[in-house]
Amino acid sequence: MYQVVKKLKLLKKKLKVLKSHYSHDIVREAEEDRKLLKQSQLKLQRDPSNKEVQQAEFLGYQKFKMSAYLAKMYLQQRSKSTWIKLGDDNIQYFYSIIKHRKLKQATMQLKDDTCTWQTDPGTIANLFVDYYSELLGRKSTSRVQDFTSILKNGPTLSTAQHVELLMPVVDKEVKEAVLHIDSTKSPGPYDFGSGFYKVAWPIVGQEITEAVIEFFHNGKFLKQLKSTIIALIPVIV
């Protein structure tokens, strides 16, 4: 598993160089291809029987189709990556908003069973606890047995299904799980999205599979692989 992380870090450096050479102007290239395609289509309208113009329009369309797709994917990943890296820039502001909302939603007084208004925070908390304890019931030692009997009345797994769930994870299952992930999912801290693993599976698949199966064997996972970033996205209400 350590080897996978190490190789991903080395690959990231190479991809940055590749990106600077080929994809830094992909959006502008798509816009230029769109303009050229529009010019070809105008020429085709004026001379629809011209074979050369037809061919030029067809090639222009194919080129624009590819560059537009690449630009779209680039902007999608860039926008998500930007949120991952910059999503907490205004964290102090968001915390102040949350604090303000909590104050607005706080219970300042509550009427008890004797219709007396209570304002002490501790008393109010106890009133809530007593109310829901009475509503939901007290702790019971027989509840587990009752719950088990309820489960038996519904559909349950058979012994064969239990055994199947305990079977070791195989390479095919890992591959199918990866291929079923949406290619536009947000990238992780290493900036490798699921689309990368799907496209490069013939190259990286074996090592990724071994790393996943290793986790199921020893239950350990590197922090670099399981780390994530939570970004607060502002919503104007």
Coordinates of N, CA and C in Angstrom, one line a residue:
M1 N 0.8 -1.2 0.0 CA 0.0 0.0 0.0 C 0.9 1.3 0.0
Y2 N 2.0 1.2 0.7 CA 2.9 2.3 0.8 C 3.4 2.6 -0.6
Q3 N 3.7 1.6 -1.4 CA 4.2 1.7 -2.7 C 3.2 2.5 -3.6
V4 N 2.0 2.2 -3.5 CA 0.9 2.9 -4.3 C 1.0 4.4 -4.0
V5 N 1.0 4.7 -2.7 CA 1.0 6.2 -2.3 C 2.3 6.8 -2.9
K6 N 3.4 6.2 -2.7 CA 4.7 6.7 -3.2 C 4.6 7.0 -4.7
K7 N 4.1 6.0 -5.5 CA 4.0 6.2 -6.9 C 3.0 7.3 -7.3
L8 N 2.0 7.4 -6.6 CA 1.0 8.4 -6.9 C 1.6 9.8 -6.7
K9 N 2.4 10.0 -5.7 CA 3.1 11.3 -5.4 C 4.1 11.6 -6.6
L10 N 4.8 10.6 -7.0 CA 5.8 10.8 -8.1 C 5.0 11.1 -9.4
L11 N 3.9 10.4 -9.6 CA 3.1 10.6 -10.8 C 2.5 12.0 -10.9
K12 N 2.1 12.5 -9.7 CA 1.5 13.8 -9.7 C 2.5 14.9 -10.2
K13 N 3.8 14.8 -9.9 CA 4.8 15.7 -10.4 C 4.9 15.7 -11.9
K14 N 4.9 14.5 -12.5 CA 5.0 14.3 -13.9 C 3.7 14.8 -14.6
L15 N 2.6 14.6 -14.0 CA 1.3 15.1 -14.6 C 1.2 16.6 -14.6
K16 N 1.8 17.2 -13.6 CA 1.8 18.7 -13.6 C 2.6 19.2 -14.7
V17 N 3.7 18.6 -15.0 CA 4.5 19.0 -16.2 C 3.8 18.8 -17.5
L18 N 3.1 17.7 -17.6 CA 2.3 17.3 -18.8 C 1.2 18.3 -18.9
K19 N 0.6 18.7 -17.8 CA -0.6 19.6 -17.9 C -0.1 21.0 -18.4
S20 N 1.0 21.4 -17.9 CA 1.5 22.7 -18.3 C 1.9 22.8 -19.8
H21 N 2.1 21.7 -20.4 CA 2.5 21.7 -21.8 C 1.3 21.5 -22.7
Y22 N 0.3 20.8 -22.3 CA -0.8 20.4 -23.2 C -2.2 20.9 -22.8
S23 N -2.5 21.1 -21.5 CA -3.9 21.4 -21.2 C -4.1 22.7 -20.5
H24 N -3.1 23.6 -20.4 CA -3.3 24.8 -19.7 C -4.1 25.8 -20.5
D25 N -4.2 25.6 -21.9 CA -5.0 26.5 -22.8 C -6.1 25.7 -23.4
I26 N -6.5 24.6 -22.8 CA -7.6 23.8 -23.4 C -8.9 24.5 -23.6
V27 N -9.2 25.4 -22.6 CA -10.4 26.2 -22.7 C -10.4 27.2 -23.9
R28 N -9.2 27.8 -24.0 CA -9.1 28.8 -25.2 C -9.1 28.0 -26.5
E29 N -8.5 26.9 -26.5 CA -8.4 26.1 -27.7 C -9.8 25.6 -28.1
A30 N -10.7 25.3 -27.2 CA -12.0 24.9 -27.5 C -12.8 26.1 -28.1
E31 N -12.6 27.3 -27.5 CA -13.3 28.5 -28.1 C -12.8 28.8 -29.5
E32 N -11.5 28.6 -29.8 CA -11.0 28.8 -31.1 C -11.6 27.8 -32.1
D33 N -11.6 26.5 -31.6 CA -12.2 25.5 -32.5 C -13.7 25.8 -32.8
R34 N -14.4 26.3 -31.8 CA -15.8 26.7 -32.0 C -15.9 27.8 -33.1
K35 N -15.1 28.8 -33.1 CA -15.1 29.8 -34.1 C -14.8 29.3 -35.5
L36 N -13.7 28.4 -35.5 CA -13.4 27.9 -36.8 C -14.5 27.0 -37.4
L37 N -15.2 26.3 -36.5 CA -16.3 25.4 -36.9 C -17.4 26.3 -37.5
K38 N -17.7 27.4 -36.8 CA -18.7 28.3 -37.3 C -18.4 28.9 -38.6
Q39 N -17.1 29.2 -38.9 CA -16.7 29.7 -40.2 C -16.9 28.6 -41.3
S40 N -16.5 27.4 -40.9 CA -16.7 26.3 -41.9 C -18.2 26.0 -42.2
Q41 N -19.0 26.2 -41.2 CA -20.5 25.9 -41.4 C -21.1 27.1 -42.3
L42 N -20.6 28.3 -42.1 CA -21.0 29.4 -43.0 C -20.6 29.2 -44.4
K43 N -19.4 28.7 -44.6 CA -18.9 28.4 -46.0 C -19.7 27.3 -46.6
L44 N -20.1 26.3 -45.8 CA -20.8 25.1 -46.3 C -22.3 25.6 -46.7
Q45 N -22.8 26.5 -46.0 CA -24.1 27.1 -46.3 C -24.1 27.8 -47.7
R46 N -23.0 28.5 -47.9 CA -22.9 29.2 -49.2 C -22.6 28.2 -50.4
D47 N -21.8 27.2 -50.1 CA -21.5 26.2 -51.1 C -21.6 24.8 -50.6
P48 N -22.9 24.3 -50.5 CA -23.1 23.0 -49.9 C -22.7 21.8 -50.7
S49 N -22.4 22.0 -52.0 CA -22.0 20.9 -52.8 C -20.5 20.7 -52.9
N50 N -19.7 21.6 -52.3 CA -18.3 21.6 -52.4 C -17.7 20.5 -51.4
K51 N -17.1 19.5 -52.0 CA -16.6 18.4 -51.2 C -15.5 18.8 -50.2
E52 N -14.6 19.7 -50.6 CA -13.6 20.2 -49.7 C -14.1 20.9 -48.5
V53 N -15.2 21.7 -48.8 CA -15.8 22.5 -47.7 C -16.5 21.5 -46.7
Q54 N -17.1 20.5 -47.3 CA -17.8 19.5 -46.5 C -16.8 18.7 -45.6
Q55 N -15.7 18.4 -46.2 CA -14.7 17.7 -45.4 C -14.1 18.6 -44.3
A56 N -13.9 19.8 -44.6 CA -13.3 20.8 -43.6 C -14.3 21.0 -42.5
E57 N -15.6 21.0 -42.8 CA -16.6 21.2 -41.8 C -16.7 20.0 -40.9
F58 N -16.6 18.8 -41.5 CA -16.6 17.6 -40.7 C -15.4 17.5 -39.8
L59 N -14.2 17.7 -40.3 CA -13.0 17.7 -39.4 C -13.1 18.7 -38.4
G60 N -13.6 19.9 -38.7 CA -13.7 21.0 -37.7 C -14.6 20.6 -36.6
Y61 N -15.7 19.9 -37.0 CA -16.7 19.5 -36.0 C -16.1 18.4 -35.0
Q62 N -15.4 17.5 -35.6 CA -14.7 16.5 -34.8 C -13.7 17.0 -33.8
K63 N -12.9 18.0 -34.3 CA -11.9 18.6 -33.5 C -12.6 19.4 -32.3
F64 N -13.6 20.2 -32.7 CA -14.3 21.0 -31.6 C -15.0 20.0 -30.6
K65 N -15.5 19.0 -31.1 CA -16.2 18.0 -30.2 C -15.2 17.5 -29.1
M66 N -14.0 17.2 -29.6 CA -13.0 16.6 -28.6 C -12.5 17.7 -27.7
S67 N -12.2 18.9 -28.2 CA -11.6 20.0 -27.4 C -12.7 20.5 -26.4
A68 N -14.0 20.5 -26.8 CA -15.0 21.0 -25.9 C -15.2 20.0 -24.8
Y69 N -15.1 18.7 -25.1 CA -15.2 17.7 -24.1 C -14.1 17.8 -23.0
L70 N -12.9 18.0 -23.6 CA -11.7 18.1 -22.7 C -11.8 19.3 -21.8
A71 N -12.3 20.4 -22.4 CA -12.4 21.7 -21.7 C -13.5 21.5 -20.6
K72 N -14.6 20.8 -20.9 CA -15.6 20.6 -19.9 C -15.1 19.8 -18.7
M73 N -14.4 18.7 -19.0 CA -13.8 17.9 -17.9 C -12.8 18.6 -17.1
Y74 N -12.0 19.4 -17.8 CA -11.0 20.2 -17.1 C -11.6 21.2 -16.1
L75 N -12.7 21.9 -16.6 CA -13.3 22.9 -15.8 C -14.1 22.3 -14.6
Q76 N -14.7 21.1 -14.9 CA -15.4 20.4 -13.8 C -14.4 20.0 -12.7
Q77 N -13.3 19.4 -13.0 CA -12.3 19.0 -12.0 C -11.7 20.2 -11.4
R78 N -11.4 21.2 -12.1 CA -10.8 22.4 -11.6 C -11.7 23.1 -10.5
S79 N -13.0 23.2 -10.9 CA -13.9 23.8 -9.9 C -14.0 23.0 -8.6
K80 N -14.0 21.7 -8.7 CA -14.1 20.8 -7.5 C -12.8 20.9 -6.7
S81 N -11.7 20.9 -7.4 CA -10.4 21.1 -6.8 C -10.2 22.4 -6.1
T82 N -10.8 23.4 -6.7 CA -10.7 24.8 -6.1 C -11.5 24.8 -4.8
W83 N -12.7 24.1 -4.8 CA -13.5 24.1 -3.5 C -12.7 23.3 -2.5
I84 N -12.0 22.2 -2.9 CA -11.3 21.4 -1.9 C -10.2 22.2 -1.3
K85 N -9.5 23.0 -2.1 CA -8.3 23.8 -1.6 C -8.7 25.1 -0.9
L86 N -9.8 25.7 -1.4 CA -10.1 27.1 -0.9 C -11.4 27.1 -0.2
G87 N -12.1 26.0 0.0 CA -13.4 26.0 0.6 C -13.5 26.4 2.0
D88 N -12.3 26.5 2.7 CA -12.4 26.9 4.1 C -11.8 28.3 4.3
D89 N -11.6 29.0 3.2 CA -11.1 30.4 3.4 C -11.9 31.3 4.3
N90 N -13.2 31.1 4.2 CA -14.1 31.9 4.9 C -14.7 31.2 6.1
I91 N -13.9 30.3 6.7 CA -14.4 29.5 7.8 C -14.8 30.3 9.0
Q92 N -14.1 31.4 9.3 CA -14.5 32.2 10.4 C -15.9 32.8 10.2
Y93 N -16.1 33.2 9.0 CA -17.4 33.8 8.6 C -18.5 32.8 8.8
F94 N -18.3 31.5 8.3 CA -19.3 30.5 8.4 C -19.6 30.1 9.9
Y95 N -18.5 30.1 10.7 CA -18.7 29.8 12.1 C -19.6 30.8 12.8
S96 N -19.4 32.1 12.4 CA -20.1 33.2 13.0 C -21.6 33.0 12.6
I97 N -21.9 32.6 11.4 CA -23.2 32.4 10.9 C -23.9 31.3 11.7
I98 N -23.1 30.2 11.8 CA -23.7 29.1 12.6 C -24.0 29.5 14.0
K99 N -23.1 30.2 14.6 CA -23.3 30.6 16.0 C -24.5 31.5 16.1
H100 N -24.7 32.4 15.1 CA -25.9 33.3 15.1 C -27.2 32.5 15.0
R101 N -27.2 31.5 14.1 CA -28.3 30.6 14.0 C -28.7 29.8 15.2
K102 N -27.6 29.4 15.9 CA -27.8 28.6 17.2 C -28.5 29.5 18.2
L103 N -28.1 30.8 18.3 CA -28.7 31.7 19.2 C -30.1 32.0 18.9
K104 N -30.4 32.0 17.6 CA -31.8 32.3 17.2 C -32.7 31.1 17.5
Q105 N -32.1 29.9 17.4 CA -32.9 28.6 17.7 C -32.8 28.2 19.1
A106 N -32.1 28.9 20.0 CA -32.0 28.4 21.4 C -33.3 28.6 22.1
T107 N -33.6 27.7 23.0 CA -34.8 27.7 23.8 C -34.4 28.5 25.1
M108 N -35.0 29.7 25.2 CA -34.8 30.6 26.3 C -35.7 30.3 27.5
Q109 N -36.9 29.8 27.3 CA -37.8 29.4 28.4 C -38.7 28.3 28.0
L110 N -39.1 27.5 28.9 CA -40.0 26.4 28.7 C -40.9 26.2 29.8
K111 N -42.2 25.8 29.5 CA -43.2 25.6 30.5 C -43.2 24.1 31.0
D112 N -43.2 23.9 32.3 CA -43.1 22.6 32.8 C -44.5 22.0 33.0
D113 N -44.6 20.9 33.7 CA -45.9 20.2 33.9 C -46.9 21.0 34.7
T114 N -46.3 21.9 35.6 CA -47.2 22.7 36.4 C -47.6 24.1 35.8
C115 N -47.2 24.2 34.4 CA -47.5 25.4 33.7 C -46.7 26.6 34.2
T116 N -45.5 26.3 34.8 CA -44.6 27.3 35.2 C -43.5 27.5 34.2
W117 N -43.2 28.7 33.9 CA -42.2 29.0 32.9 C -40.8 28.9 33.6
Q118 N -39.9 28.1 33.0 CA -38.6 27.9 33.5 C -37.6 28.5 32.6
T119 N -36.6 29.3 33.2 CA -35.7 30.0 32.4 C -34.2 29.5 32.6
D120 N -34.0 28.7 33.7 CA -32.7 28.2 33.9 C -32.3 27.2 32.9
P121 N -31.1 27.3 32.2 CA -30.7 26.4 31.2 C -30.7 24.9 31.7
G122 N -30.2 24.7 32.9 CA -30.1 23.3 33.4 C -31.5 22.7 33.6
T123 N -32.4 23.5 34.1 CA -33.8 23.1 34.3 C -34.4 22.8 33.0
I124 N -34.2 23.6 32.0 CA -34.8 23.4 30.7 C -34.3 22.1 30.1
A125 N -33.0 21.9 30.2 CA -32.4 20.6 29.7 C -33.0 19.4 30.3
N126 N -33.2 19.5 31.6 CA -33.8 18.3 32.3 C -35.3 18.1 31.9
L127 N -36.0 19.2 31.6 CA -37.3 19.1 31.1 C -37.4 18.3 29.8
F128 N -36.5 18.6 28.9 CA -36.4 17.9 27.7 C -36.1 16.4 27.9
V129 N -35.1 16.2 28.7 CA -34.7 14.8 29.0 C -35.9 14.0 29.6
D130 N -36.6 14.6 30.6 CA -37.7 13.9 31.2 C -38.8 13.6 30.2
Y131 N -39.1 14.6 29.3 CA -40.2 14.5 28.4 C -39.9 13.3 27.4
Y132 N -38.7 13.3 26.8 CA -38.4 12.2 25.9 C -38.1 10.9 26.5
S133 N -37.7 10.9 27.8 CA -37.6 9.6 28.5 C -38.9 9.0 28.7
E134 N -39.9 9.8 29.0 CA -41.3 9.3 29.2 C -41.9 8.9 27.9
L135 N -41.5 9.7 26.8 CA -42.1 9.4 25.5 C -41.5 8.1 24.9
L136 N -40.2 7.9 25.0 CA -39.5 6.8 24.4 C -39.4 5.6 25.3
G137 N -39.5 5.8 26.6 CA -39.4 4.7 27.5 C -38.0 4.6 28.2
R138 N -38.0 3.9 29.3 CA -36.7 3.8 30.0 C -35.9 2.6 29.5
K139 N -34.7 2.5 30.0 CA -33.8 1.4 29.6 C -34.4 0.0 30.1
S140 N -34.4 -0.9 29.2 CA -35.0 -2.2 29.5 C -34.0 -3.3 29.1
T141 N -33.8 -4.3 30.0 CA -32.9 -5.4 29.7 C -33.5 -6.4 28.7
S142 N -34.8 -6.4 28.5 CA -35.4 -7.3 27.6 C -35.6 -6.7 26.2
R143 N -35.1 -5.5 26.0 CA -35.3 -4.8 24.7 C -34.6 -5.6 23.6
V144 N -33.3 -6.0 23.9 CA -32.6 -6.7 22.9 C -33.3 -8.0 22.4
Q145 N -33.8 -8.7 23.4 CA -34.6 -9.9 23.0 C -35.8 -9.6 22.2
D146 N -36.5 -8.5 22.6 CA -37.7 -8.1 21.8 C -37.3 -7.7 20.4
F147 N -36.2 -7.0 20.3 CA -35.8 -6.6 19.0 C -35.4 -7.8 18.1
T148 N -34.8 -8.8 18.7 CA -34.4 -10.0 17.9 C -35.6 -10.7 17.4
S149 N -36.6 -10.8 18.3 CA -37.9 -11.5 17.9 C -38.6 -10.7 16.7
I150 N -38.5 -9.4 16.7 CA -39.1 -8.6 15.7 C -38.4 -8.9 14.4
L151 N -37.0 -9.0 14.4 CA -36.3 -9.2 13.2 C -36.6 -10.6 12.6
K152 N -36.9 -11.5 13.4 CA -37.1 -12.9 12.9 C -38.4 -12.9 12.1
N153 N -39.3 -12.0 12.4 CA -40.6 -11.9 11.7 C -40.5 -11.4 10.2
G154 N -39.3 -10.7 9.9 CA -39.1 -10.1 8.6 C -38.1 -10.9 7.8
P155 N -37.7 -10.5 6.6 CA -36.7 -11.2 5.8 C -35.3 -11.1 6.5
T156 N -34.6 -12.2 6.5 CA -33.3 -12.3 7.1 C -32.4 -13.0 6.1
L157 N -31.1 -12.9 6.3 CA -30.1 -13.5 5.5 C -30.0 -15.0 5.8
S158 N -29.9 -15.8 4.8 CA -29.7 -17.2 5.0 C -28.3 -17.6 5.4
T159 N -28.1 -18.8 5.8 CA -26.7 -19.2 6.2 C -25.8 -19.1 5.0
A160 N -26.3 -19.4 3.8 CA -25.4 -19.3 2.6 C -25.0 -17.9 2.3
Q161 N -25.9 -17.0 2.5 CA -25.6 -15.5 2.3 C -24.6 -15.0 3.4
H162 N -24.8 -15.5 4.6 CA -23.8 -15.2 5.6 C -22.4 -15.6 5.2
V163 N -22.3 -16.9 4.7 CA -21.0 -17.4 4.3 C -20.4 -16.6 3.1
E164 N -21.3 -16.2 2.2 CA -20.9 -15.4 1.1 C -20.3 -14.1 1.5
L165 N -20.9 -13.4 2.5 CA -20.4 -12.1 3.0 C -19.1 -12.3 3.6
L166 N -18.8 -13.4 4.2 CA -17.5 -13.7 4.9 C -16.4 -14.1 3.9
M167 N -16.7 -14.3 2.7 CA -15.7 -14.8 1.7 C -14.7 -13.7 1.4
P168 N -13.4 -14.1 1.1 CA -12.4 -13.1 0.8 C -12.7 -12.2 -0.4
V169 N -12.3 -11.0 -0.4 CA -12.5 -10.1 -1.5 C -11.6 -10.5 -2.6
V170 N -12.1 -10.6 -3.9 CA -11.2 -11.0 -5.0 C -11.0 -9.8 -5.9
D171 N -10.1 -10.0 -6.9 CA -9.7 -8.9 -7.8 C -10.8 -8.4 -8.6
K172 N -11.7 -9.3 -9.0 CA -12.8 -8.9 -9.9 C -13.7 -7.9 -9.1
E173 N -14.0 -8.2 -7.8 CA -14.9 -7.3 -7.1 C -14.3 -5.9 -6.9
V174 N -13.0 -5.8 -6.7 CA -12.3 -4.5 -6.6 C -12.4 -3.7 -7.9
K175 N -12.2 -4.4 -9.0 CA -12.3 -3.7 -10.3 C -13.7 -3.3 -10.6
E176 N -14.7 -4.1 -10.3 CA -16.1 -3.7 -10.6 C -16.5 -2.5 -9.7
A177 N -16.0 -2.5 -8.4 CA -16.3 -1.4 -7.6 C -15.7 -0.1 -8.1
V178 N -14.5 -0.1 -8.6 CA -13.9 1.1 -9.1 C -14.6 1.6 -10.4
L179 N -14.9 0.6 -11.3 CA -15.5 1.0 -12.5 C -16.9 1.5 -12.4
H180 N -17.6 1.2 -11.2 CA -18.9 1.7 -11.0 C -19.0 3.1 -10.4
I181 N -17.8 3.7 -10.0 CA -17.8 5.0 -9.5 C -17.9 6.0 -10.6
D182 N -18.7 7.1 -10.4 CA -18.8 8.1 -11.4 C -17.5 8.8 -11.7
S183 N -17.2 8.9 -13.0 CA -15.9 9.5 -13.4 C -15.7 10.9 -13.0
T184 N -16.8 11.6 -12.7 CA -16.7 13.1 -12.4 C -16.7 13.3 -10.9
K185 N -16.5 12.2 -10.1 CA -16.5 12.4 -8.6 C -15.3 13.3 -8.3
S186 N -15.5 14.1 -7.2 CA -14.4 15.0 -6.8 C -13.1 14.2 -6.5
P187 N -12.0 14.8 -6.9 CA -10.7 14.1 -6.6 C -10.4 14.2 -5.1
G188 N -9.5 13.2 -4.7 CA -9.1 13.2 -3.3 C -7.9 14.2 -3.1
P189 N -7.3 14.1 -1.9 CA -6.2 15.1 -1.6 C -5.1 15.0 -2.6
Y190 N -4.9 13.9 -3.3 CA -3.8 13.8 -4.2 C -4.3 14.2 -5.6
D191 N -5.5 14.7 -5.7 CA -6.0 15.3 -7.0 C -6.2 14.2 -8.1
F192 N -6.3 12.9 -7.7 CA -6.6 11.9 -8.6 C -8.1 11.5 -8.5
G193 N -8.9 11.8 -9.5 CA -10.3 11.4 -9.5 C -10.5 10.0 -9.9
S194 N -11.7 9.5 -9.7 CA -12.0 8.2 -10.1 C -11.8 7.9 -11.6
G195 N -12.0 9.0 -12.4 CA -11.8 8.8 -13.8 C -10.4 8.4 -14.2
F196 N -9.5 8.9 -13.4 CA -8.1 8.6 -13.6 C -7.8 7.1 -13.4
Y197 N -8.3 6.5 -12.3 CA -8.1 5.1 -12.1 C -8.8 4.2 -13.1
K198 N -10.0 4.7 -13.6 CA -10.7 3.9 -14.5 C -10.0 3.8 -15.9
V199 N -9.5 5.0 -16.3 CA -8.8 5.0 -17.6 C -7.5 4.3 -17.5
A200 N -6.8 4.5 -16.4 CA -5.4 3.9 -16.3 C -5.4 2.5 -15.6
W201 N -6.6 1.9 -15.5 CA -6.7 0.6 -14.8 C -5.8 -0.4 -15.3
P202 N -5.6 -0.5 -16.7 CA -4.6 -1.6 -17.2 C -3.2 -1.4 -16.6
I203 N -2.9 -0.2 -16.2 CA -1.5 0.1 -15.7 C -1.5 0.0 -14.1
V204 N -2.5 0.7 -13.5 CA -2.4 0.8 -12.0 C -3.3 -0.2 -11.3
G205 N -4.1 -0.9 -12.1 CA -5.2 -1.8 -11.5 C -4.6 -2.8 -10.6
Q206 N -3.5 -3.5 -10.9 CA -3.0 -4.6 -10.1 C -2.6 -4.1 -8.7
E207 N -1.8 -3.0 -8.7 CA -1.3 -2.4 -7.5 C -2.5 -1.9 -6.6
I208 N -3.4 -1.2 -7.2 CA -4.6 -0.7 -6.5 C -5.4 -1.9 -5.9
T209 N -5.5 -3.0 -6.6 CA -6.3 -4.1 -6.1 C -5.5 -4.8 -5.0
E210 N -4.2 -4.9 -5.1 CA -3.4 -5.5 -4.0 C -3.5 -4.6 -2.7
A211 N -3.6 -3.3 -2.9 CA -3.7 -2.4 -1.7 C -5.0 -2.6 -1.0
V212 N -6.1 -2.7 -1.8 CA -7.4 -2.8 -1.3 C -7.6 -4.2 -0.5
I213 N -7.1 -5.2 -1.2 CA -7.2 -6.6 -0.6 C -6.3 -6.6 0.7
E214 N -5.2 -5.9 0.7 CA -4.3 -5.9 1.9 C -5.1 -5.3 3.1
F215 N -5.9 -4.3 2.8 CA -6.7 -3.7 3.8 C -7.7 -4.7 4.4
F216 N -8.3 -5.5 3.6 CA -9.3 -6.5 4.1 C -8.6 -7.6 4.9
H217 N -7.3 -7.7 4.6 CA -6.6 -8.8 5.4 C -6.2 -8.3 6.7
N218 N -5.6 -7.1 6.8 CA -5.1 -6.6 8.1 C -5.9 -5.5 8.7
G219 N -6.9 -4.9 8.0 CA -7.7 -3.9 8.6 C -7.0 -2.6 8.7
K220 N -5.8 -2.4 8.1 CA -5.1 -1.1 8.2 C -5.1 -0.4 6.9
F221 N -5.1 0.9 7.0 CA -5.2 1.8 5.8 C -4.3 3.0 6.1
L222 N -3.5 3.4 5.1 CA -2.6 4.6 5.3 C -3.5 5.8 5.4
K223 N -3.0 6.8 6.3 CA -3.7 8.0 6.4 C -3.8 8.8 5.1
Q224 N -2.8 8.7 4.3 CA -2.8 9.4 3.1 C -3.9 9.0 2.1
L225 N -4.4 7.8 2.3 CA -5.4 7.3 1.4 C -6.8 7.5 1.9
K226 N -6.9 7.5 3.2 CA -8.3 7.7 3.8 C -8.6 9.1 4.3
S227 N -7.6 10.0 4.1 CA -7.8 11.4 4.5 C -8.8 12.1 3.5
T228 N -9.5 13.0 4.0 CA -10.5 13.7 3.2 C -10.5 15.2 3.7
I229 N -11.2 16.0 2.9 CA -11.3 17.4 3.2 C -12.8 17.8 3.1
I230 N -13.3 18.4 4.2 CA -14.7 18.8 4.2 C -14.7 20.3 4.0
A231 N -15.4 20.8 3.0 CA -15.5 22.2 2.7 C -16.9 22.7 2.9
L232 N -17.1 23.8 3.6 CA -18.4 24.4 3.7 C -18.8 25.2 2.5
I233 N -19.9 24.9 1.9 CA -20.3 25.6 0.7 C -21.4 26.5 1.1
P234 N -21.3 27.8 0.9 CA -22.3 28.8 1.4 C -23.6 28.6 0.5
V235 N -24.7 28.7 1.2 CA -26.0 28.7 0.6 C -26.8 29.9 1.0
I236 N -27.1 30.7 0.1 CA -27.9 31.9 0.4 C -29.4 31.6 0.5
V237 N -30.0 31.8 1.6 CA -31.4 31.5 1.8 C -32.2 32.9 1.8

